[in-house]
Amino acid sequence: MGNWRGAEEFLAVVEKGSFTAAADALGLSKSYVSKTIAELEHDLGVQLLFRTTRRLSLTAAGELFYDKCCQMRAIYVEAERAIGELHDHPIGRVRIALNGTFGTGFMASSVARFAAKY
């Protein structure tokens, strides 16, 4: 199984248009971002970016990899959102055992608010 190492840096470089801007956005050094992408290209066995002193552009493999990484990022964001919703709403059955006086006198309004909210 592959790993995500280098993909976040690659996405940032493509979206920011330069290694320097990507490094600044990620809070990393330019040399680290450059080295990480070079390792990613080595691991994949393809060149992802054409680099010149004035310009940065995607290779055909880079375009494909960028598209797939964007899809993976969207799936990850959706998964995070879905997991976050588990914390927003209680799940499962709530059982409360109280004696009659305490239940009606003190807890009835709290249980009613909980039931109305969820």
GROMACS .gro file of N, CA and C in nm:
model
  354
    1MET      N    1   0.084  -0.118   0.000
    1MET     CA    2   0.000   0.000   0.000
    1MET      C    3   0.088   0.123   0.000
    2GLY      N    4   0.049   0.223  -0.077
    2GLY     CA    5   0.124   0.347  -0.084
    2GLY      C    6   0.099   0.432   0.039
    3ASN      N    7   0.162   0.548   0.041
    3ASN     CA    8   0.137   0.639   0.152
    3ASN      C    9   0.109   0.779   0.098
    4TRP      N   10   0.069   0.865   0.185
    4TRP     CA   11   0.030   1.002   0.148
    4TRP      C   12   0.151   1.095   0.147
    5ARG      N   13   0.266   1.048   0.190
    5ARG     CA   14   0.385   1.134   0.202
    5ARG      C   15   0.418   1.200   0.069
    6GLY      N   16   0.423   1.329   0.070
    6GLY     CA   17   0.457   1.406  -0.048
    6GLY      C   18   0.336   1.458  -0.125
    7ALA      N   19   0.222   1.392  -0.108
    7ALA     CA   20   0.102   1.433  -0.182
    7ALA      C   21   0.053   1.570  -0.139
    8GLU      N   22   0.053   1.597  -0.010
    8GLU     CA   23   0.008   1.727   0.039
    8GLU      C   24   0.100   1.839  -0.013
    9GLU      N   25   0.229   1.812  -0.012
    9GLU     CA   26   0.323   1.911  -0.064
    9GLU      C   27   0.304   1.929  -0.214
   10PHE      N   28   0.284   1.819  -0.285
   10PHE     CA   29   0.262   1.826  -0.430
   10PHE      C   30   0.138   1.910  -0.461
   11LEU      N   31   0.028   1.885  -0.391
   11LEU     CA   32  -0.095   1.962  -0.411
   11LEU      C   33  -0.071   2.111  -0.385
   12ALA      N   34   0.001   2.141  -0.280
   12ALA     CA   35   0.028   2.281  -0.246
   12ALA      C   36   0.113   2.348  -0.355
   13VAL      N   37   0.214   2.279  -0.406
   13VAL     CA   38   0.299   2.336  -0.511
   13VAL      C   39   0.216   2.366  -0.635
   14VAL      N   40   0.133   2.271  -0.674
   14VAL     CA   41   0.051   2.291  -0.794
   14VAL      C   42  -0.047   2.406  -0.772
   15GLU      N   43  -0.113   2.408  -0.658
   15GLU     CA   44  -0.216   2.508  -0.632
   15GLU      C   45  -0.159   2.647  -0.605
   16LYS      N   46  -0.042   2.654  -0.546
   16LYS     CA   47   0.021   2.784  -0.518
   16LYS      C   48   0.108   2.832  -0.634
   17GLY      N   49   0.148   2.740  -0.720
   17GLY     CA   50   0.225   2.778  -0.839
   17GLY      C   51   0.374   2.786  -0.821
   18SER      N   52   0.421   2.759  -0.700
   18SER     CA   53   0.566   2.760  -0.679
   18SER      C   54   0.601   2.684  -0.552
   19PHE      N   55   0.726   2.642  -0.544
   19PHE     CA   56   0.774   2.573  -0.426
   19PHE      C   57   0.778   2.668  -0.306
   20THR      N   58   0.818   2.791  -0.331
   20THR     CA   59   0.829   2.890  -0.223
   20THR      C   60   0.693   2.920  -0.163
   21ALA      N   61   0.593   2.946  -0.248
   21ALA     CA   62   0.459   2.977  -0.197
   21ALA      C   63   0.399   2.857  -0.125
   22ALA      N   64   0.423   2.737  -0.178
   22ALA     CA   65   0.372   2.616  -0.114
   22ALA      C   66   0.437   2.597   0.023
   23ALA      N   67   0.568   2.616   0.029
   23ALA     CA   68   0.639   2.601   0.156
   23ALA      C   69   0.587   2.700   0.259
   24ASP      N   70   0.566   2.824   0.217
   24ASP     CA   71   0.512   2.926   0.309
   24ASP      C   72   0.373   2.886   0.358
   25ALA      N   73   0.287   2.838   0.268
   25ALA     CA   74   0.151   2.800   0.305
   25ALA      C   75   0.149   2.682   0.401
   26LEU      N   76   0.243   2.590   0.384
   26LEU     CA   77   0.248   2.471   0.469
   26LEU      C   78   0.331   2.492   0.596
   27GLY      N   79   0.401   2.603   0.602
   27GLY     CA   80   0.487   2.628   0.718
   27GLY      C   81   0.612   2.542   0.718
   28LEU      N   82   0.660   2.510   0.598
   28LEU     CA   83   0.779   2.425   0.581
   28LEU      C   84   0.886   2.502   0.505
   29SER      N   85   1.005   2.446   0.501
   29SER     CA   86   1.111   2.508   0.422
   29SER      C   87   1.096   2.470   0.276
   30LYS      N   88   1.143   2.557   0.189
   30LYS     CA   89   1.137   2.530   0.045
   30LYS      C   90   1.218   2.405   0.012
   31SER      N   91   1.332   2.388   0.075
   31SER     CA   92   1.416   2.272   0.047
   31SER      C   93   1.346   2.142   0.089
   32TYR      N   94   1.273   2.145   0.199
   32TYR     CA   95   1.200   2.025   0.242
   32TYR      C   96   1.092   1.989   0.141
   33VAL      N   97   1.016   2.088   0.096
   33VAL     CA   98   0.910   2.064  -0.002
   33VAL      C   99   0.970   2.009  -0.131
   34SER      N  100   1.078   2.069  -0.176
   34SER     CA  101   1.143   2.024  -0.300
   34SER      C  102   1.194   1.880  -0.286
   35LYS      N  103   1.258   1.852  -0.174
   35LYS     CA  104   1.310   1.717  -0.150
   35LYS      C  105   1.197   1.615  -0.140
   36THR      N  106   1.089   1.650  -0.074
   36THR     CA  107   0.976   1.559  -0.058
   36THR      C  108   0.912   1.525  -0.192
   37ILE      N  109   0.898   1.626  -0.278
   37ILE     CA  110   0.840   1.601  -0.410
   37ILE      C  111   0.936   1.520  -0.496
   38ALA      N  112   1.064   1.546  -0.485
   38ALA     CA  113   1.162   1.465  -0.558
   38ALA      C  114   1.154   1.318  -0.514
   39GLU      N  115   1.139   1.294  -0.383
   39GLU     CA  116   1.124   1.158  -0.333
   39GLU      C  117   0.994   1.095  -0.382
   40LEU      N  118   0.889   1.174  -0.386
   40LEU     CA  119   0.761   1.125  -0.437
   40LEU      C  120   0.774   1.083  -0.583
   41GLU      N  121   0.839   1.167  -0.664
   41GLU     CA  122   0.860   1.133  -0.805
   41GLU      C  123   0.944   1.007  -0.818
   42HIS      N  124   1.045   0.994  -0.735
   42HIS     CA  125   1.130   0.876  -0.738
   42HIS      C  126   1.049   0.751  -0.703
   43ASP      N  127   0.968   0.761  -0.595
   43ASP     CA  128   0.887   0.647  -0.552
   43ASP      C  129   0.785   0.607  -0.658
   44LEU      N  130   0.726   0.707  -0.726
   44LEU     CA  131   0.628   0.678  -0.830
   44LEU      C  132   0.693   0.636  -0.962
   45GLY      N  133   0.820   0.673  -0.978
   45GLY     CA  134   0.892   0.639  -1.101
   45GLY      C  135   0.856   0.726  -1.219
   46VAL      N  136   0.802   0.845  -1.192
   46VAL     CA  137   0.765   0.938  -1.298
   46VAL      C  138   0.798   1.080  -1.256
   47GLN      N  139   0.814   1.167  -1.355
   47GLN     CA  140   0.830   1.308  -1.328
   47GLN      C  141   0.690   1.370  -1.325
   48LEU      N  142   0.659   1.442  -1.218
   48LEU     CA  143   0.528   1.503  -1.203
   48LEU      C  144   0.525   1.649  -1.247
   49LEU      N  145   0.640   1.715  -1.234
   49LEU     CA  146   0.647   1.858  -1.263
   49LEU      C  147   0.762   1.889  -1.358
   50PHE      N  148   0.735   1.977  -1.454
   50PHE     CA  149   0.842   2.037  -1.534
   50PHE      C  150   0.887   2.160  -1.457
   51ARG      N  151   1.017   2.170  -1.432
   51ARG     CA  152   1.069   2.283  -1.356
   51ARG      C  153   1.167   2.361  -1.441
   52THR      N  154   1.147   2.491  -1.448
   52THR     CA  155   1.247   2.580  -1.504
   52THR      C  156   1.269   2.690  -1.402
   53THR      N  157   1.362   2.777  -1.428
   53THR     CA  158   1.388   2.885  -1.331
   53THR      C  159   1.271   2.983  -1.324
   54ARG      N  160   1.192   2.989  -1.429
   54ARG     CA  161   1.083   3.085  -1.432
   54ARG      C  162   0.943   3.024  -1.429
   55ARG      N  163   0.935   2.894  -1.449
   55ARG     CA  164   0.802   2.835  -1.467
   55ARG      C  165   0.794   2.694  -1.408
   56LEU      N  166   0.675   2.661  -1.367
   56LEU     CA  167   0.647   2.529  -1.313
   56LEU      C  168   0.519   2.480  -1.381
   57SER      N  169   0.522   2.358  -1.436
   57SER     CA  170   0.403   2.304  -1.501
   57SER      C  171   0.397   2.153  -1.478
   58LEU      N  172   0.277   2.101  -1.494
   58LEU     CA  173   0.254   1.958  -1.473
   58LEU      C  174   0.286   1.877  -1.597
   59THR      N  175   0.343   1.760  -1.576
   59THR     CA  176   0.358   1.663  -1.684
   59THR      C  177   0.223   1.593  -1.699
   60ALA      N  178   0.209   1.508  -1.798
   60ALA     CA  179   0.085   1.431  -1.814
   60ALA      C  180   0.061   1.344  -1.690
   61ALA      N  181   0.167   1.282  -1.641
   61ALA     CA  182   0.154   1.202  -1.519
   61ALA      C  183   0.120   1.290  -1.400
   62GLY      N  184   0.175   1.410  -1.396
   62GLY     CA  185   0.146   1.505  -1.289
   62GLY      C  186   0.000   1.547  -1.289
   63GLU      N  187  -0.056   1.568  -1.407
   63GLU     CA  188  -0.198   1.604  -1.416
   63GLU      C  189  -0.287   1.492  -1.362
   64LEU      N  190  -0.255   1.369  -1.403
   64LEU     CA  191  -0.332   1.254  -1.355
   64LEU      C  192  -0.320   1.239  -1.204
   65PHE      N  193  -0.197   1.250  -1.154
   65PHE     CA  194  -0.173   1.236  -1.010
   65PHE      C  195  -0.243   1.349  -0.934
   66TYR      N  196  -0.238   1.471  -0.987
   66TYR     CA  197  -0.305   1.585  -0.922
   66TYR      C  198  -0.455   1.559  -0.912
   67ASP      N  199  -0.518   1.516  -1.022
   67ASP     CA  200  -0.661   1.487  -1.021
   67ASP      C  201  -0.697   1.382  -0.917
   68LYS      N  202  -0.619   1.275  -0.912
   68LYS     CA  203  -0.646   1.168  -0.816
   68LYS      C  204  -0.625   1.215  -0.672
   69CYS      N  205  -0.522   1.296  -0.650
   69CYS     CA  206  -0.497   1.348  -0.515
   69CYS      C  207  -0.610   1.441  -0.472
   70CYS      N  208  -0.663   1.520  -0.564
   70CYS     CA  209  -0.778   1.606  -0.531
   70CYS      C  210  -0.898   1.523  -0.492
   71GLN      N  211  -0.920   1.413  -0.563
   71GLN     CA  212  -1.031   1.324  -0.529
   71GLN      C  213  -1.010   1.262  -0.391
   72MET      N  214  -0.887   1.220  -0.363
   72MET     CA  215  -0.858   1.161  -0.232
   72MET      C  216  -0.877   1.263  -0.121
   73ARG      N  217  -0.833   1.387  -0.146
   73ARG     CA  218  -0.849   1.492  -0.045
   73ARG      C  219  -0.997   1.517  -0.018
   74ALA      N  220  -1.078   1.520  -0.123
   74ALA     CA  221  -1.222   1.541  -0.107
   74ALA      C  222  -1.286   1.428  -0.027
   75ILE      N  223  -1.244   1.305  -0.053
   75ILE     CA  224  -1.295   1.190   0.021
   75ILE      C  225  -1.252   1.200   0.168
   76TYR      N  226  -1.130   1.240   0.192
   76TYR     CA  227  -1.080   1.254   0.329
   76TYR      C  228  -1.158   1.362   0.404
   77VAL      N  229  -1.181   1.476   0.338
   77VAL     CA  230  -1.256   1.585   0.401
   77VAL      C  231  -1.397   1.538   0.434
   78GLU      N  232  -1.461   1.466   0.343
   78GLU     CA  233  -1.594   1.412   0.368
   78GLU      C  234  -1.592   1.312   0.484
   79ALA      N  235  -1.491   1.229   0.490
   79ALA     CA  236  -1.480   1.133   0.600
   79ALA      C  237  -1.463   1.205   0.733
   80GLU      N  238  -1.381   1.309   0.737
   80GLU     CA  239  -1.364   1.389   0.858
   80GLU      C  240  -1.496   1.451   0.901
   81ARG      N  241  -1.572   1.504   0.803
   81ARG     CA  242  -1.701   1.566   0.833
   81ARG      C  243  -1.797   1.463   0.891
   82ALA      N  244  -1.802   1.346   0.829
   82ALA     CA  245  -1.892   1.241   0.876
   82ALA      C  246  -1.855   1.195   1.016
   83ILE      N  247  -1.729   1.179   1.042
   83ILE     CA  248  -1.684   1.138   1.176
   83ILE      C  249  -1.714   1.248   1.277
   84GLY      N  250  -1.696   1.373   1.237
   84GLY     CA  251  -1.726   1.486   1.325
   84GLY      C  252  -1.871   1.489   1.366
   85GLU      N  253  -1.960   1.448   1.276
   85GLU     CA  254  -2.102   1.446   1.309
   85GLU      C  255  -2.135   1.345   1.418
   86LEU      N  256  -2.054   1.243   1.432
   86LEU     CA  257  -2.077   1.145   1.538
   86LEU      C  258  -2.063   1.209   1.676
   87HIS      N  259  -1.980   1.311   1.684
   87HIS     CA  260  -1.959   1.381   1.811
   87HIS      C  261  -2.066   1.486   1.836
   88ASP      N  262  -2.136   1.528   1.731
   88ASP     CA  263  -2.236   1.633   1.745
   88ASP      C  264  -2.370   1.580   1.796
   89HIS      N  265  -2.397   1.452   1.771
   89HIS     CA  266  -2.526   1.395   1.807
   89HIS      C  267  -2.505   1.265   1.884
   90PRO      N  268  -2.577   1.250   1.992
   90PRO     CA  269  -2.566   1.123   2.065
   90PRO      C  270  -2.618   1.008   1.980
   91ILE      N  271  -2.559   0.894   1.996
   91ILE     CA  272  -2.598   0.776   1.922
   91ILE      C  273  -2.628   0.665   2.023
   92GLY      N  274  -2.736   0.594   2.000
   92GLY     CA  275  -2.769   0.483   2.087
   92GLY      C  276  -2.886   0.514   2.178
   93ARG      N  277  -2.911   0.425   2.266
   93ARG     CA  278  -3.025   0.434   2.356
   93ARG      C  279  -2.980   0.495   2.488
   94VAL      N  280  -3.064   0.582   2.542
   94VAL     CA  281  -3.039   0.641   2.673
   94VAL      C  282  -3.135   0.576   2.772
   95ARG      N  283  -3.081   0.521   2.876
   95ARG     CA  284  -3.164   0.461   2.981
   95ARG      C  285  -3.143   0.539   3.110
   96ILE      N  286  -3.253   0.576   3.169
   96ILE     CA  287  -3.247   0.651   3.294
   96ILE      C  288  -3.334   0.579   3.396
   97ALA      N  289  -3.278   0.549   3.509
   97ALA     CA  290  -3.354   0.484   3.617
   97ALA      C  291  -3.358   0.579   3.736
   98LEU      N  292  -3.478   0.625   3.767
   98LEU     CA  293  -3.497   0.719   3.878
   98LEU      C  294  -3.619   0.678   3.959
   99ASN      N  295  -3.623   0.723   4.084
   99ASN     CA  296  -3.746   0.700   4.158
   99ASN      C  297  -3.850   0.803   4.113
  100GLY      N  298  -3.973   0.780   4.142
  100GLY     CA  299  -4.082   0.862   4.091
  100GLY      C  300  -4.074   1.009   4.129
  101THR      N  301  -4.043   1.038   4.253
  101THR     CA  302  -4.040   1.175   4.299
  101THR      C  303  -3.927   1.253   4.233
  102PHE      N  304  -3.808   1.197   4.235
  102PHE     CA  305  -3.694   1.266   4.174
  102PHE      C  306  -3.714   1.278   4.022
  103GLY      N  307  -3.765   1.174   3.959
  103GLY     CA  308  -3.785   1.174   3.815
  103GLY      C  309  -3.881   1.281   3.769
  104THR      N  310  -3.993   1.292   3.832
  104THR     CA  311  -4.091   1.392   3.789
  104THR      C  312  -4.058   1.530   3.841
  105GLY      N  313  -4.004   1.536   3.958
  105GLY     CA  314  -3.977   1.667   4.018
  105GLY      C  315  -3.854   1.737   3.964
  106PHE      N  316  -3.751   1.661   3.933
  106PHE     CA  317  -3.625   1.725   3.897
  106PHE      C  318  -3.577   1.693   3.755
  107MET      N  319  -3.602   1.573   3.707
  107MET     CA  320  -3.543   1.531   3.580
  107MET      C  321  -3.636   1.543   3.460
  108ALA      N  322  -3.764   1.554   3.481
  108ALA     CA  323  -3.859   1.554   3.369
  108ALA      C  324  -3.827   1.664   3.268
  109SER      N  325  -3.801   1.783   3.315
  109SER     CA  326  -3.774   1.894   3.222
  109SER      C  327  -3.641   1.873   3.148
  110SER      N  328  -3.541   1.819   3.215
  110SER     CA  329  -3.412   1.793   3.150
  110SER      C  330  -3.425   1.685   3.043
  111VAL      N  331  -3.498   1.581   3.076
  111VAL     CA  332  -3.519   1.473   2.979
  111VAL      C  333  -3.601   1.523   2.861
  112ALA      N  334  -3.699   1.606   2.885
  112ALA     CA  335  -3.780   1.663   2.777
  112ALA      C  336  -3.697   1.751   2.685
  113ARG      N  337  -3.609   1.833   2.740
  113ARG     CA  338  -3.520   1.918   2.657
  113ARG      C  339  -3.427   1.832   2.574
  114PHE      N  340  -3.370   1.728   2.635
  114PHE     CA  341  -3.281   1.636   2.562
  114PHE      C  342  -3.355   1.569   2.448
  115ALA      N  343  -3.475   1.520   2.475
  115ALA     CA  344  -3.555   1.451   2.374
  115ALA      C  345  -3.592   1.546   2.260
  116ALA      N  346  -3.625   1.669   2.293
  116ALA     CA  347  -3.661   1.767   2.189
  116ALA      C  348  -3.539   1.803   2.103
  117LYS      N  349  -3.425   1.810   2.165
  117LYS     CA  350  -3.303   1.848   2.092
  117LYS      C  351  -3.255   1.734   2.002
  118TYR      N  352  -3.266   1.611   2.048
  118TYR     CA  353  -3.213   1.497   1.972
  118TYR      C  354  -3.321   1.403   1.926
   0.00000   0.00000   0.00000
